[in-house]
């Protein structure tokens, strides 16, 4: 039984929700190509607190999406979450970004839920979940080609996430639905409540985002 601030910044969607006992009270989010999370996140948190009609002192925990996803987005979201957790002396909770996507499709009658977060070109961050949101395979960075997931032919599958649409043509051999959405803090509410009730907390001092891959900065083009 808790009031939890949820922060999701693993993609270009900057998303904040507040939930009480697993029920969403308010959601503020926006996605845009500029990845302006650093400019908007604190403002979104203020708006969400106002919308939920609560104060920071009313919070029982902070929950953040830990990755995988955008290096910059994760760094901003985790830094903010750690700051609030430390400053307010609250427990810090963390959820895999792919699990947040999978949560959007649970109990919909699929054999498998396969979230996909866009990496680069035909690469995605992905894992497999069952219809109830239980993770079945390890999180991985996977290059998608015509042979990907061929062992799953015959199963009813949903691919969900901002990496799903680009894979649709390549994976047309499967009985699959493709849903192009972003991870959102609205799907974190019950997951965060469950972690709080199980006391699955992170060490605020040492917690780091789950980048999965090392960050590689692009070279500046010659003028």
mmCIF file of N, CA and C in Angstrom, residues 7-16 28-32 36-38 40-42 44 76 183:
data_model
loop_
_atom_site.group_PDB
_atom_site.id
_atom_site.type_symbol
_atom_site.label_atom_id
_atom_site.label_comp_id
_atom_site.label_asym_id
_atom_site.label_seq_id
_atom_site.Cartn_x
_atom_site.Cartn_y
_atom_site.Cartn_z
ATOM 1 N N UNK A 7 8.942 7.084 -13.023
ATOM 2 C CA UNK A 7 9.663 7.850 -14.047
ATOM 3 C C UNK A 7 10.111 6.906 -15.151
ATOM 4 N N UNK A 8 9.744 7.226 -16.402
ATOM 5 C CA UNK A 8 10.130 6.389 -17.548
ATOM 6 C C UNK A 8 10.737 7.275 -18.636
ATOM 7 N N UNK A 9 12.038 7.058 -18.918
ATOM 8 C CA UNK A 9 12.737 7.902 -19.896
ATOM 9 C C UNK A 9 13.648 7.073 -20.804
ATOM 10 N N UNK A 10 13.330 5.812 -21.014
ATOM 11 C CA UNK A 10 14.236 4.922 -21.744
ATOM 12 C C UNK A 10 14.209 5.118 -23.259
ATOM 13 N N UNK A 11 13.201 5.846 -23.763
ATOM 14 C CA UNK A 11 13.113 6.150 -25.193
ATOM 15 C C UNK A 11 12.884 7.660 -25.341
ATOM 16 N N UNK A 12 12.420 8.097 -26.488
ATOM 17 C CA UNK A 12 12.167 9.528 -26.661
ATOM 18 C C UNK A 12 10.902 9.980 -25.935
ATOM 19 N N UNK A 13 10.184 9.048 -25.317
ATOM 20 C CA UNK A 13 9.018 9.398 -24.517
ATOM 21 C C UNK A 13 9.452 9.754 -23.104
ATOM 22 N N UNK A 14 9.173 10.973 -22.680
ATOM 23 C CA UNK A 14 9.434 11.407 -21.310
ATOM 24 C C UNK A 14 8.125 11.263 -20.553
ATOM 25 N N UNK A 15 8.076 10.347 -19.588
ATOM 26 C CA UNK A 15 6.807 9.934 -18.999
ATOM 27 C C UNK A 15 6.899 9.858 -17.482
ATOM 28 N N UNK A 16 5.895 10.425 -16.819
ATOM 29 C CA UNK A 16 5.843 10.441 -15.352
ATOM 30 C C UNK A 16 4.422 10.094 -14.909
ATOM 31 N N UNK A 28 1.696 12.345 -16.885
ATOM 32 C CA UNK A 28 2.160 13.424 -17.759
ATOM 33 C C UNK A 28 3.256 12.842 -18.640
ATOM 34 N N UNK A 29 3.103 12.957 -19.955
ATOM 35 C CA UNK A 29 4.128 12.427 -20.852
ATOM 36 C C UNK A 29 4.089 13.130 -22.200
ATOM 37 N N UNK A 30 5.231 13.069 -22.876
ATOM 38 C CA UNK A 30 5.353 13.656 -24.207
ATOM 39 C C UNK A 30 6.540 13.000 -24.896
ATOM 40 N N UNK A 31 6.382 12.679 -26.171
ATOM 41 C CA UNK A 31 7.519 12.149 -26.922
ATOM 42 C C UNK A 31 7.831 13.052 -28.099
ATOM 43 N N UNK A 32 9.121 13.282 -28.289
ATOM 44 C CA UNK A 32 9.570 14.082 -29.407
ATOM 45 C C UNK A 32 10.994 13.699 -29.761
ATOM 46 N N UNK A 36 14.309 15.886 -25.224
ATOM 47 C CA UNK A 36 14.490 17.014 -24.302
ATOM 48 C C UNK A 36 14.133 16.631 -22.869
ATOM 49 N N UNK A 37 14.489 15.421 -22.461
ATOM 50 C CA UNK A 37 14.123 14.945 -21.131
ATOM 51 C C UNK A 37 14.722 15.814 -20.025
ATOM 52 N N UNK A 38 15.957 16.235 -20.222
ATOM 53 C CA UNK A 38 16.625 17.036 -19.206
ATOM 54 C C UNK A 38 15.899 18.340 -18.932
ATOM 55 N N UNK A 40 12.541 18.807 -19.476
ATOM 56 C CA UNK A 40 11.117 18.631 -19.182
ATOM 57 C C UNK A 40 10.797 17.763 -17.976
ATOM 58 N N UNK A 41 11.711 16.878 -17.581
ATOM 59 C CA UNK A 41 11.358 15.878 -16.588
ATOM 60 C C UNK A 41 10.897 16.490 -15.267
ATOM 61 N N UNK A 42 11.651 17.421 -14.727
ATOM 62 C CA UNK A 42 11.262 18.008 -13.443
ATOM 63 C C UNK A 42 9.940 18.762 -13.530
ATOM 64 N N UNK A 44 7.490 17.977 -15.582
ATOM 65 C CA UNK A 44 6.456 16.945 -15.654
ATOM 66 C C UNK A 44 6.154 16.373 -14.269
ATOM 67 N N UNK A 76 19.383 10.477 -17.517
ATOM 68 C CA UNK A 76 18.604 11.585 -16.959
ATOM 69 C C UNK A 76 17.545 11.060 -15.985
ATOM 70 N N UNK A 183 7.470 2.833 -24.168
ATOM 71 C CA UNK A 183 7.303 2.556 -22.746
ATOM 72 C C UNK A 183 6.700 3.783 -22.072
#
